[in-house]
Short mmCIF file of C-alpha atoms in Angstrom, two decimals:
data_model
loop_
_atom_site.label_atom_id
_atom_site.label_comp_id
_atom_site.label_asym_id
_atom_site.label_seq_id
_atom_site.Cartn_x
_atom_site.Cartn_y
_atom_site.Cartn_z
CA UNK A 1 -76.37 40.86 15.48
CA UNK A 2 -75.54 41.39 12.04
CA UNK A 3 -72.64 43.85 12.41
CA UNK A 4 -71.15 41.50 15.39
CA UNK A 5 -71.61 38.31 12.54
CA UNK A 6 -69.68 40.46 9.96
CA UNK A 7 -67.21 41.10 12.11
CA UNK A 8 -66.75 37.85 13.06
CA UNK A 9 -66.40 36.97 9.15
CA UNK A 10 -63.84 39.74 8.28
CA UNK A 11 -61.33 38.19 11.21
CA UNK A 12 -61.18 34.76 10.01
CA UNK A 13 -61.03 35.84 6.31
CA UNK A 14 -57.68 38.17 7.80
CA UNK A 15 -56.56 35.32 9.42
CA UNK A 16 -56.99 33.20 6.65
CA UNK A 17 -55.11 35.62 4.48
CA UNK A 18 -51.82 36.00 7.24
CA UNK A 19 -51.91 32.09 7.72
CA UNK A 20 -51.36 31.55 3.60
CA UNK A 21 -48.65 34.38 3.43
CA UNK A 22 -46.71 32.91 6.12
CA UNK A 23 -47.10 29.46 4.52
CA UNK A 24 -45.86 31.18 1.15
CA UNK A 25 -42.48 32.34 2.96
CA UNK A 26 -39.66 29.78 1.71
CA UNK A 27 -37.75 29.85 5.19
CA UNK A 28 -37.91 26.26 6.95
CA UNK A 29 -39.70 27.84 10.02
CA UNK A 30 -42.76 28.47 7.86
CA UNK A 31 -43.26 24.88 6.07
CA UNK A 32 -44.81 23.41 8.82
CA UNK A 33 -47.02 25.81 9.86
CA UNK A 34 -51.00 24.72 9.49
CA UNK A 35 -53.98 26.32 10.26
CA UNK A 36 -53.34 26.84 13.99
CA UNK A 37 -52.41 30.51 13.82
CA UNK A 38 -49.44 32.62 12.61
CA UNK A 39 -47.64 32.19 16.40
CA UNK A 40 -46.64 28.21 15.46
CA UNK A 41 -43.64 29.72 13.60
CA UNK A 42 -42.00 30.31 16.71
CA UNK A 43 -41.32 26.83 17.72
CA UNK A 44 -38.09 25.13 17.22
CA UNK A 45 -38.19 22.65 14.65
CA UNK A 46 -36.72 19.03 16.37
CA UNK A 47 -33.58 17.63 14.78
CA UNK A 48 -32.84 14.39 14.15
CA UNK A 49 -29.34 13.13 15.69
CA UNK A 50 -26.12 12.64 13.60
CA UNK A 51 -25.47 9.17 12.24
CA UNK A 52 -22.40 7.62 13.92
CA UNK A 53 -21.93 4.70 11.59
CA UNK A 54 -18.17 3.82 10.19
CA UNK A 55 -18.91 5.73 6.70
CA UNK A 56 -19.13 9.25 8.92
CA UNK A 57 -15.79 7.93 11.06
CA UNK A 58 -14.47 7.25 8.07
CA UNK A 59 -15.00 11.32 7.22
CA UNK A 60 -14.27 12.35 10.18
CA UNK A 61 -10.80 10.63 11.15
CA UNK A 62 -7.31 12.27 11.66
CA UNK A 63 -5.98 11.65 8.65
CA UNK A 64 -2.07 11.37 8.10
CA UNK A 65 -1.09 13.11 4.99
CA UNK A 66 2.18 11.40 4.36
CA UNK A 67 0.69 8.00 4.19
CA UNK A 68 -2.06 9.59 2.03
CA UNK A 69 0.67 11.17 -0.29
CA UNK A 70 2.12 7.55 -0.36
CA UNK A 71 -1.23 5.93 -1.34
CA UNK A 72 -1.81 8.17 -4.03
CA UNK A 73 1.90 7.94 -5.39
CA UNK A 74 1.15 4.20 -5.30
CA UNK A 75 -1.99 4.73 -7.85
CA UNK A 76 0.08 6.39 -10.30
CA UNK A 77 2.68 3.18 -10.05
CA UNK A 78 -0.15 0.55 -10.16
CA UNK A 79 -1.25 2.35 -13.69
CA UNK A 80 2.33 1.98 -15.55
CA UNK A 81 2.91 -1.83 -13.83
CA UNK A 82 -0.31 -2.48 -15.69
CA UNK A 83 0.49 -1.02 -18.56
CA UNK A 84 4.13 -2.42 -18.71
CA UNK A 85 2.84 -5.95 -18.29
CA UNK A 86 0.49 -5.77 -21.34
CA UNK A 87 3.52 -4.39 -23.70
CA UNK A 88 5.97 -6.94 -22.47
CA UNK A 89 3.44 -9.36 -22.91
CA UNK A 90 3.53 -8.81 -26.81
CA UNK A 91 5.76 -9.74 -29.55
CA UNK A 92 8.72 -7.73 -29.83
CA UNK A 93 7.62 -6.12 -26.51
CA UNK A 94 6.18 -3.21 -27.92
CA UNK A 95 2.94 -1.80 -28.91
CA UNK A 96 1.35 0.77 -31.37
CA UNK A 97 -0.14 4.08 -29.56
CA UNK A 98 -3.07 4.03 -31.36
CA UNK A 99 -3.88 0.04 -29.76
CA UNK A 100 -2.92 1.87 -26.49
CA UNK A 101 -5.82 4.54 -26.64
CA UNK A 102 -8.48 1.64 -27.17
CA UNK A 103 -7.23 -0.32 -23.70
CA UNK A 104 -6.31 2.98 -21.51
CA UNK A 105 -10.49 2.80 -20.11
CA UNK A 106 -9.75 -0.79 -19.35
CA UNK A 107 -6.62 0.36 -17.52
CA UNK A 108 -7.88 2.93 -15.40
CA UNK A 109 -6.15 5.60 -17.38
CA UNK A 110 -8.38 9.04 -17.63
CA UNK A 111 -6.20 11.11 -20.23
CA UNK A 112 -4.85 10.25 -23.62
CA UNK A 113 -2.60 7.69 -23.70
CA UNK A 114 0.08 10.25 -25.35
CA UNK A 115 -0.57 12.50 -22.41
CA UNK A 116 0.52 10.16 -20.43
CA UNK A 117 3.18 8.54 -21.86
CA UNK A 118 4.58 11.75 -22.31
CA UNK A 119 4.40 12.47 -18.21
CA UNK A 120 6.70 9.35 -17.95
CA UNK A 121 10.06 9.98 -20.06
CA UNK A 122 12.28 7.57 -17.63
CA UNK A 123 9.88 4.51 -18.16
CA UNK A 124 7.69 4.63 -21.31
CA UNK A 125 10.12 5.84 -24.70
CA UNK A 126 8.22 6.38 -27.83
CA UNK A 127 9.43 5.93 -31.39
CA UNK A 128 8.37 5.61 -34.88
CA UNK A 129 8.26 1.99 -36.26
CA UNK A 130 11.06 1.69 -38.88
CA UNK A 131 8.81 -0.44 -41.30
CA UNK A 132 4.74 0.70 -40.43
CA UNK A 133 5.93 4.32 -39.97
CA UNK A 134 3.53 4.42 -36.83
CA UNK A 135 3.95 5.62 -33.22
CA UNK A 136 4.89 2.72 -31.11
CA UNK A 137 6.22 2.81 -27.60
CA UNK A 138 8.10 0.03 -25.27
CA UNK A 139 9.69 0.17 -21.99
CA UNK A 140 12.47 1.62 -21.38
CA UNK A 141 16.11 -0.76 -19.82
CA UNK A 142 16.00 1.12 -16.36
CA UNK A 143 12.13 -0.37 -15.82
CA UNK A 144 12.85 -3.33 -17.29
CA UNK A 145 15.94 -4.05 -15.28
CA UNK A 146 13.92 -3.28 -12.09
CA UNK A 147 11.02 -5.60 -12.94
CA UNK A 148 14.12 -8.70 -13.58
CA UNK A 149 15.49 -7.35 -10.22
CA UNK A 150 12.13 -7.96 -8.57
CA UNK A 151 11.54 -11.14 -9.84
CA UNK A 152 14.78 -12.56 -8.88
CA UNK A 153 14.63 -11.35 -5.07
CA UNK A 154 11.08 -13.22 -5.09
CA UNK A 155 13.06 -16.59 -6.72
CA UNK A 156 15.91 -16.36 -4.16
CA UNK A 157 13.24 -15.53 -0.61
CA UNK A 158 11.03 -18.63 -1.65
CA UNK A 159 12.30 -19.89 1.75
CA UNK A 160 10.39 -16.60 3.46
CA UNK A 161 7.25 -17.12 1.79
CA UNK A 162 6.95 -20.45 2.66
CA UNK A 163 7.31 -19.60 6.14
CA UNK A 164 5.09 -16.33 4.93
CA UNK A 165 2.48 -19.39 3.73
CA UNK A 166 2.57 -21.56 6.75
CA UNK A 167 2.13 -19.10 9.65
CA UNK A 168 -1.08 -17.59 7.61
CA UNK A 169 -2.21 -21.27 7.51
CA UNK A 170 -1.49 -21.74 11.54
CA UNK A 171 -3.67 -18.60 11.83
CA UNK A 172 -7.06 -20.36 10.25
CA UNK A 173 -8.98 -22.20 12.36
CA UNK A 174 -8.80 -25.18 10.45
CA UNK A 175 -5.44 -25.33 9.01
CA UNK A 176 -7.01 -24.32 5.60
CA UNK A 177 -7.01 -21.27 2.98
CA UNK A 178 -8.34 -20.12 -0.15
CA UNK A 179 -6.43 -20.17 -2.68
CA UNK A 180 -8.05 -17.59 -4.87
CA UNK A 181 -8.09 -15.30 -1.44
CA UNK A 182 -3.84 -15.50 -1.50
CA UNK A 183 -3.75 -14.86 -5.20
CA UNK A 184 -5.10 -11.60 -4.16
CA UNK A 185 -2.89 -10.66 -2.07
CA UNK A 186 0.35 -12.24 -3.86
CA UNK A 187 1.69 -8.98 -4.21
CA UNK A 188 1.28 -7.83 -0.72
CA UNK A 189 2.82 -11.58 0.54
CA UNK A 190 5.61 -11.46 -2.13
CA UNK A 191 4.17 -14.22 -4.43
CA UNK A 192 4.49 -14.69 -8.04
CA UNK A 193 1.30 -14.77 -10.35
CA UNK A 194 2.00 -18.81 -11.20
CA UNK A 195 3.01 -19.67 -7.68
CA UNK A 196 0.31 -22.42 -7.82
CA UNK A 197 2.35 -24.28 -10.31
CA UNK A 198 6.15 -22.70 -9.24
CA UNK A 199 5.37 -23.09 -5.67
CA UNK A 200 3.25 -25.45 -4.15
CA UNK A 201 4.49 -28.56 -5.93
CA UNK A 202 8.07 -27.85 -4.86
CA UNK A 203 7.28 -28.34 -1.13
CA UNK A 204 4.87 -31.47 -0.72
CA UNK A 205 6.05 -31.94 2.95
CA UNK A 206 4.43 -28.71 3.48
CA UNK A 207 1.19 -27.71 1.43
CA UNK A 208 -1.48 -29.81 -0.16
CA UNK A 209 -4.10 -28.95 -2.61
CA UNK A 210 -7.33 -30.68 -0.97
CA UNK A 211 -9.37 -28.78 -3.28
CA UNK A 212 -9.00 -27.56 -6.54
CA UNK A 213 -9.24 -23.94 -5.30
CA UNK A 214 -7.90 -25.12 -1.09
CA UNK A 215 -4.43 -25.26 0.19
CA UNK A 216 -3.73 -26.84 3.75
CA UNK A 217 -0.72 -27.82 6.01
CA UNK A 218 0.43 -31.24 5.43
CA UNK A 219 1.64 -31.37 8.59
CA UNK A 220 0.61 -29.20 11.40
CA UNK A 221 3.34 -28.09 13.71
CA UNK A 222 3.26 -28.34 17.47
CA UNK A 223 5.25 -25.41 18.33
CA UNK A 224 4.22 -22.11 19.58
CA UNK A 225 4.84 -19.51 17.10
CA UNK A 226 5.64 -16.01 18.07
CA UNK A 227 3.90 -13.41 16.38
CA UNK A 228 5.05 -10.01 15.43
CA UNK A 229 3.81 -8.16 18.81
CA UNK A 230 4.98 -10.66 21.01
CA UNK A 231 8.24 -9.77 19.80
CA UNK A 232 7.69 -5.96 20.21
CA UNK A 233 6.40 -7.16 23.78
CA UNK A 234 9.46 -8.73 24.63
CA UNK A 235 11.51 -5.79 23.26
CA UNK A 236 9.34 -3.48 25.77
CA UNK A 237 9.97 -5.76 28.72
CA UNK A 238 13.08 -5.50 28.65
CA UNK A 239 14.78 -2.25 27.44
CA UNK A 240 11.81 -0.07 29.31
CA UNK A 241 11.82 -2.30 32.17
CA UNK A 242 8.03 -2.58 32.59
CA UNK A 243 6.06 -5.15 34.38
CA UNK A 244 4.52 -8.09 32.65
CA UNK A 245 1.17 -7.61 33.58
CA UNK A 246 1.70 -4.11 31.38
CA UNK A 247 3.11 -5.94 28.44
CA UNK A 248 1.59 -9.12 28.12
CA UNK A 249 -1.03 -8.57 25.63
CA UNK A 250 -0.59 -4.57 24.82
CA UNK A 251 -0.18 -3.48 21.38
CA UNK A 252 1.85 -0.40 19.90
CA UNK A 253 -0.12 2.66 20.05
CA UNK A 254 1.11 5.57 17.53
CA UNK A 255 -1.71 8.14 17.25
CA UNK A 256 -1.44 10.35 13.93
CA UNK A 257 -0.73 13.71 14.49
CA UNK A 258 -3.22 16.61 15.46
CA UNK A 259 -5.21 13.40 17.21
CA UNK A 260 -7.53 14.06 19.56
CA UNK A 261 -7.53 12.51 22.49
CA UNK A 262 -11.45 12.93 24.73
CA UNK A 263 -12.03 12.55 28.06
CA UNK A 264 -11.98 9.24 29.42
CA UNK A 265 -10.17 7.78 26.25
CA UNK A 266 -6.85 7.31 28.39
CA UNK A 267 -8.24 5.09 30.68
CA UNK A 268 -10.38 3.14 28.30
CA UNK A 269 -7.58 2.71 26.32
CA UNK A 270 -5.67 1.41 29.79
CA UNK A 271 -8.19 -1.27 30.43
CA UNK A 272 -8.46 -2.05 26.64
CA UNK A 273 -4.10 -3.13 26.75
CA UNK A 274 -4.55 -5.26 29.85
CA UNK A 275 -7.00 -7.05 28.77
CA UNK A 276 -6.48 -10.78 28.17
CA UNK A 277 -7.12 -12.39 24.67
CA UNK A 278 -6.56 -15.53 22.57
CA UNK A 279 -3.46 -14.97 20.45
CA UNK A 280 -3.30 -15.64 16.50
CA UNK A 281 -1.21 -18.84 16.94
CA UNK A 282 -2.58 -20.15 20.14
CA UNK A 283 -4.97 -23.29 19.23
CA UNK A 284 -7.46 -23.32 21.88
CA UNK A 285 -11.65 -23.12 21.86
CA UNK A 286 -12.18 -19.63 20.26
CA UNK A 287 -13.93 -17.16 22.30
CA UNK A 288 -17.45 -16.37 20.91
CA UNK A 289 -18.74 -12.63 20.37
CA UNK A 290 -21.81 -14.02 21.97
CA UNK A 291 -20.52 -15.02 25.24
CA UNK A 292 -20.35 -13.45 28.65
CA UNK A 293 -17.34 -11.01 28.57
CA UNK A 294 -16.16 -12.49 24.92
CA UNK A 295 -17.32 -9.43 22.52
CA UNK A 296 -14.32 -7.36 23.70
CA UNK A 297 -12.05 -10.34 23.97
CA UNK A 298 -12.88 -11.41 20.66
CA UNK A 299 -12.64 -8.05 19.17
CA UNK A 300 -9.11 -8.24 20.29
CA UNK A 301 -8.28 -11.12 18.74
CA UNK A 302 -9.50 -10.29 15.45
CA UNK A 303 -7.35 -7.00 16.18
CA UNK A 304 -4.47 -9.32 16.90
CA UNK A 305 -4.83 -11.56 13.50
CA UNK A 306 -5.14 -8.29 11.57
CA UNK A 307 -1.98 -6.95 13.12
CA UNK A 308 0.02 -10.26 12.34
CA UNK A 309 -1.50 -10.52 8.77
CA UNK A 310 -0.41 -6.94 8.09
CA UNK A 311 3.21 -8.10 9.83
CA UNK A 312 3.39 -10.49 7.20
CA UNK A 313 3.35 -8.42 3.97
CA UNK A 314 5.89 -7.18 2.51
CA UNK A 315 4.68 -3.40 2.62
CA UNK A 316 2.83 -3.87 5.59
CA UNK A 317 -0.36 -2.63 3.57
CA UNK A 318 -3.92 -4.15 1.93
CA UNK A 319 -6.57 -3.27 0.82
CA UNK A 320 -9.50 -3.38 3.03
CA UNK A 321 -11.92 -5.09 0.36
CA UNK A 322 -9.37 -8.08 0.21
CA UNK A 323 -9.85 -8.87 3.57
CA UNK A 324 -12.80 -10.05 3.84
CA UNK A 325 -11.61 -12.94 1.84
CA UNK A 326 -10.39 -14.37 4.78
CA UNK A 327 -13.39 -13.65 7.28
CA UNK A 328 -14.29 -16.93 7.24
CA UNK A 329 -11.04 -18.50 7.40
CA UNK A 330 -9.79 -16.84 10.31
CA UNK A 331 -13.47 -16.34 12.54
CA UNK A 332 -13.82 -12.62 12.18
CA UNK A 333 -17.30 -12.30 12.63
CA UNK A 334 -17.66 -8.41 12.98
CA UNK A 335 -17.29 -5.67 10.48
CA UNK A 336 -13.74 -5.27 10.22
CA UNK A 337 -13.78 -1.62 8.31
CA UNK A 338 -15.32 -0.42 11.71
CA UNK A 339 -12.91 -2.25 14.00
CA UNK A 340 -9.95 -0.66 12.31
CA UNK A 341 -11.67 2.30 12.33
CA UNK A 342 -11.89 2.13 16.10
CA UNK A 343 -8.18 1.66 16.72
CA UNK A 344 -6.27 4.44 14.87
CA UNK A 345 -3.20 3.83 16.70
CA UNK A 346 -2.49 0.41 15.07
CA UNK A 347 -4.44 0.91 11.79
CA UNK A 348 -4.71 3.80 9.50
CA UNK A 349 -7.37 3.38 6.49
CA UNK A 350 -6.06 5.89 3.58
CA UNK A 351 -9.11 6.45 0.48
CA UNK A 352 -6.49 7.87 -1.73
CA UNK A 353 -6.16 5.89 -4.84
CA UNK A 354 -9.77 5.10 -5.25
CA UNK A 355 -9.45 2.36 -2.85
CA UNK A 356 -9.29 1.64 0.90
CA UNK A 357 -6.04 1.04 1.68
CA UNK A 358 -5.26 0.28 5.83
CA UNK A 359 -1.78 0.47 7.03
CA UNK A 360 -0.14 -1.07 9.88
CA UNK A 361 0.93 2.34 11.59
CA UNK A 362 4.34 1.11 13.99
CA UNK A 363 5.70 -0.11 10.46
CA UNK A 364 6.38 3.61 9.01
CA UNK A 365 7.73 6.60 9.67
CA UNK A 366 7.81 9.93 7.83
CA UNK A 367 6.30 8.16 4.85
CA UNK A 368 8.72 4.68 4.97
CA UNK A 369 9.05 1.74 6.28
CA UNK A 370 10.99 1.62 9.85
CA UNK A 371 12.31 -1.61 8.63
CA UNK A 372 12.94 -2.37 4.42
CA UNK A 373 13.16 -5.72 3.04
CA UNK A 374 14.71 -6.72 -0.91
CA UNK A 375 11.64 -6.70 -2.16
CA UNK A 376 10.45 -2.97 -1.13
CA UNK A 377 13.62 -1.48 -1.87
CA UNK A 378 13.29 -2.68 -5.57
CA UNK A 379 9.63 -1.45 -5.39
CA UNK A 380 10.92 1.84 -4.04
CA UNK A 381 13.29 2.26 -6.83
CA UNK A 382 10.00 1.92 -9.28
CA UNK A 383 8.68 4.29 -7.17
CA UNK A 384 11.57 6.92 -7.31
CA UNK A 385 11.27 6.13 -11.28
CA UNK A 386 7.92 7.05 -11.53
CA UNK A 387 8.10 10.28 -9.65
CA UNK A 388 11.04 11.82 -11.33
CA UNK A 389 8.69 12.42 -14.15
CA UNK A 390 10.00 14.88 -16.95
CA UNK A 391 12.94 16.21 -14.79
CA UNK A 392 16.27 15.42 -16.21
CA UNK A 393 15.42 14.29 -19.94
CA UNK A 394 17.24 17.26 -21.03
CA UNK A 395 20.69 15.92 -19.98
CA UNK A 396 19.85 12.47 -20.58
CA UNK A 397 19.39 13.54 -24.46
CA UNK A 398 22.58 15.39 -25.62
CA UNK A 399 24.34 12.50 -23.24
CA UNK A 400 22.45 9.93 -25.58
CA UNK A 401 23.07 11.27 -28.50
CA UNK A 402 26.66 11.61 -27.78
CA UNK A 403 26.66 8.02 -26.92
CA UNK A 404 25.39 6.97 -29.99
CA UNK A 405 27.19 9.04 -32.05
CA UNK A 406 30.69 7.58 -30.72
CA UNK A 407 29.21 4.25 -30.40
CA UNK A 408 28.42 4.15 -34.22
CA UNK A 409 31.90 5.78 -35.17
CA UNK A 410 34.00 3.39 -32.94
CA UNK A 411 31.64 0.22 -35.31
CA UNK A 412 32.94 2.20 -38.39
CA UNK A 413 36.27 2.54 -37.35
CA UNK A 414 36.46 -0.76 -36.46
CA UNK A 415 34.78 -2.22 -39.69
CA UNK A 416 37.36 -0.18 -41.82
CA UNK A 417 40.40 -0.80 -39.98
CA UNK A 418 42.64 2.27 -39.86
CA UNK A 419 41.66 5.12 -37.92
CA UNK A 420 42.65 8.86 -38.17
CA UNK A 421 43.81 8.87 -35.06
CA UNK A 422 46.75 5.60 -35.06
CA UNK A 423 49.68 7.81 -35.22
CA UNK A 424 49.17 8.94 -31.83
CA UNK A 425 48.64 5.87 -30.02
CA UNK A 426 52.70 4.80 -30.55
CA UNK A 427 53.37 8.42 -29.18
CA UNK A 428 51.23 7.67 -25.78
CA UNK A 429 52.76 4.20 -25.66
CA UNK A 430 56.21 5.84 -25.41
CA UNK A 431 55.44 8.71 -23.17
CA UNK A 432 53.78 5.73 -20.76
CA UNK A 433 56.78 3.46 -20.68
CA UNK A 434 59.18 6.50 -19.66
CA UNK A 435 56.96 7.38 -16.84
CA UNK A 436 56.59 3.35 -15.48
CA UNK A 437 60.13 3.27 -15.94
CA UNK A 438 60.86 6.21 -14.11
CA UNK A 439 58.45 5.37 -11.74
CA UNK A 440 60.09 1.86 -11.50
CA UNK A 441 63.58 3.05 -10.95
CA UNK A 442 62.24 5.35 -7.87
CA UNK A 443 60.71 2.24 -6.30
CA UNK A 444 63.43 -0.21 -7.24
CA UNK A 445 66.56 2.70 -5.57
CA UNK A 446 64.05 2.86 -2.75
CA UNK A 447 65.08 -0.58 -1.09
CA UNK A 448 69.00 0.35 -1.47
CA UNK A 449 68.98 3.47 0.34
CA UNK A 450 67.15 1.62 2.97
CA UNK A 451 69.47 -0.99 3.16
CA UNK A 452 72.86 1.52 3.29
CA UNK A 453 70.98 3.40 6.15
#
């Protein structure tokens, strides 16, 4: 009885011994193992399913690389527009360096501001101050002329932006916007930063200011507007020759490159064109999400508003965060990150530039807009500025140089009087006349030979 007890004893002690060995093991079979035995290690462990929430479709979408080579080209000309504004905005429209390092954190800039300057030859020129004796720098006439440019096309298309200002307001549900929400997007609309005091007061037939921060239509127009897709619709009807029922409330589908396209996603995609939906500009009872058969009907709307508020930029681009400024104003009650998201055939969302930037996708092509306006080509010539970087600075200085150099001896010639080169300006003179006289008496025998023939 003993020896059988003892025995008894020994195995659970050798079990005991196996059971905290395996629960020593670092492998992830091993961790949940308890005092059931050694043989639990053999079970599969039970994952959890992935996450499909818009942050992990956000991952995990085709991206299109020229539009993301385009956003973060854009970054780089976002930094030096802020930068040029704050050294045009000072007397003498320059600035020290050394001020510069203090406000390149509050500019977004993450090397030294000499660094920098440096990368940028064409726009930024740096010089020593003639009386301090300090490194200064100012922008140079090519910018400068580009930035006038710019704000002269916005002066002369004040008609466009009005028309810009009173479709957006024909797309809110009650005639009404914020105006804090289209000083955010001023740049995108073609706006100028005072266009609360330059703009609104011009045209009182049009806008009034109900509230201090409110603009509405003073008069709300009866005609049908036609949005951006109906003409695109219109266009389709007709050149491709298909059927109305097709056509009457599709969209343009471009898919991105290396896109792929599931089973079943052709046919949903089908259904999802043909399926009726209250247009921006059509002022009827809005569909709820809530009602029976609205959610998808609704979704397209908000689809549809998002498409003709993109049609109405001048880049046909914006940032993502800016629209929910207008939520509200325009009853888009869903998350619209995830509904653009789940069309990438209309909308592309780039994350270059530290920011979430969606793109209308049937308005470019190989990086560019299918259709430029004034106010992008100017913006494009920035853009072409800013990327030329250090090339050609080392013909632009002997060719500056040169030009100065004659410049200031043509003012001392001209201050003295005589130059060393008068005597052979009477010799030219001469050798000129004989030739236009020569030439003259060509011309002038021409006419009698024609008229003895």
């Amino acid at each position: 009885m003993l020896g059988l007890f003892y025995e008894c004893s020994k195995i659970k002690a050798l079990g005991k011994f196996k059971v905290g060995i395996l629960s020593s093991v670092s492998s992830p079979l091993f961790n949940g193992v308890a005092f059931l035995g050694p043989f639990n290690c053999n079970l599969q462990r039970r994952w959890k399913k992935p996450v499909d929430s818009a942050q992990t479709r956000l991952e995990n979408r085709t991206r299109d690389l020229r539009l993301d080579k385009l956003m973060s080209q854009l970054k780089k000309l976002k930094l030096i527009l802020k930068l040029q504004e704050l050294i045009l905005k000072k007397r003498g429209q320059f600035i020290s360096v050394q001020l510069l390092s203090k406000w390149k954190t509050m500019i977004g800039i993450n090397i030294g501001i000499g660094a920098f300057l440096r990368k940028y030859p064409h726009i930024f020129e740096l010089y020593t101050h003639p009386v301090k004796k300090n490194l200064c720098c100012k922008v140079c006439q090519k910018m400068v002329d580009l930035i006038e440019e710019e704000e002269k096309i916005m002066k002369e298309s004040e008609s466009a932006v009005v028309q810009r200002l009173k479709k957006l307001l024909l797309i809110s549900t009650n005639g009404t916007l914020h105006i804090h929400a289209l000083w955010l997007i001023r740049r995108e609309l073609g706006l100028r930063d005072d266009f609360r005091k330059s703009l609104l007061p011009k045209y009182p037939d049009d806008f009034n200011v109900v509230f201090p921060d409110i603009i509405a239509l003073a008069s709300k127009e009866d005609s049908f507007v036609d949005a951006a897709v109906d003409i695109w619709r219109e266009k389709e009807y007709r050149e491709k020759w298909l059927s109305e029922f097709e056509t009457k409330y599709a969209f343009p589908i471009q898919f991105p490159t290396g896109f792929k396209i599931e089973k079943g996603f052709r046919e949903k995609l089908k259904n999802w064109q043909r399926l009726p939906y209250l247009k921006p500009y059509e002022k009827k009872d809005v569909i709820r999400a809530r009602s029976c058969g609205g959610a998808e009907r609704f979704e397209k709307r908000t689809v549809g508003i998002l498409h003709e508020l993109l049609s109405l930029t001048v880049e046909k681009m914006i940032e993502v965060e800016r629209l929910a400024h207008f939520r509200k104003d325009f009853n888009m009650e869903i998350n619209i990150r995830e509904l653009l998201l789940e069309h990438p055939g209309i909308f592309y969302i780039s994350t270059k530039g530290n920011t979430q930037t969606v793109f209308l996708r049937e308005a470019y092509s190989k990086g560019c807009l299918v259709e430029p306006n004034p106010i992008y080509t100017v913006r494009r010539k920035m853009l072409d500025l800013v990327l030329l970087g250090c090339r050609n600075t080392n013909q632009m200085q002997p060719l500056q140089e040169l030009e100065d150099r004659c410049n200031k001896r043509i003012s001392h010639q001209v201050a003295s009087g005589s130059c060393d080169g008068d005597w052979v300006i009477p010799i030219l003179e001469s050798c000129d006349e004989r030739q236009f006289s020569g030439s003259f008496g060509t011309v002038r025998g021409q006419p009698e030979e024609d008229d003895a023939e």
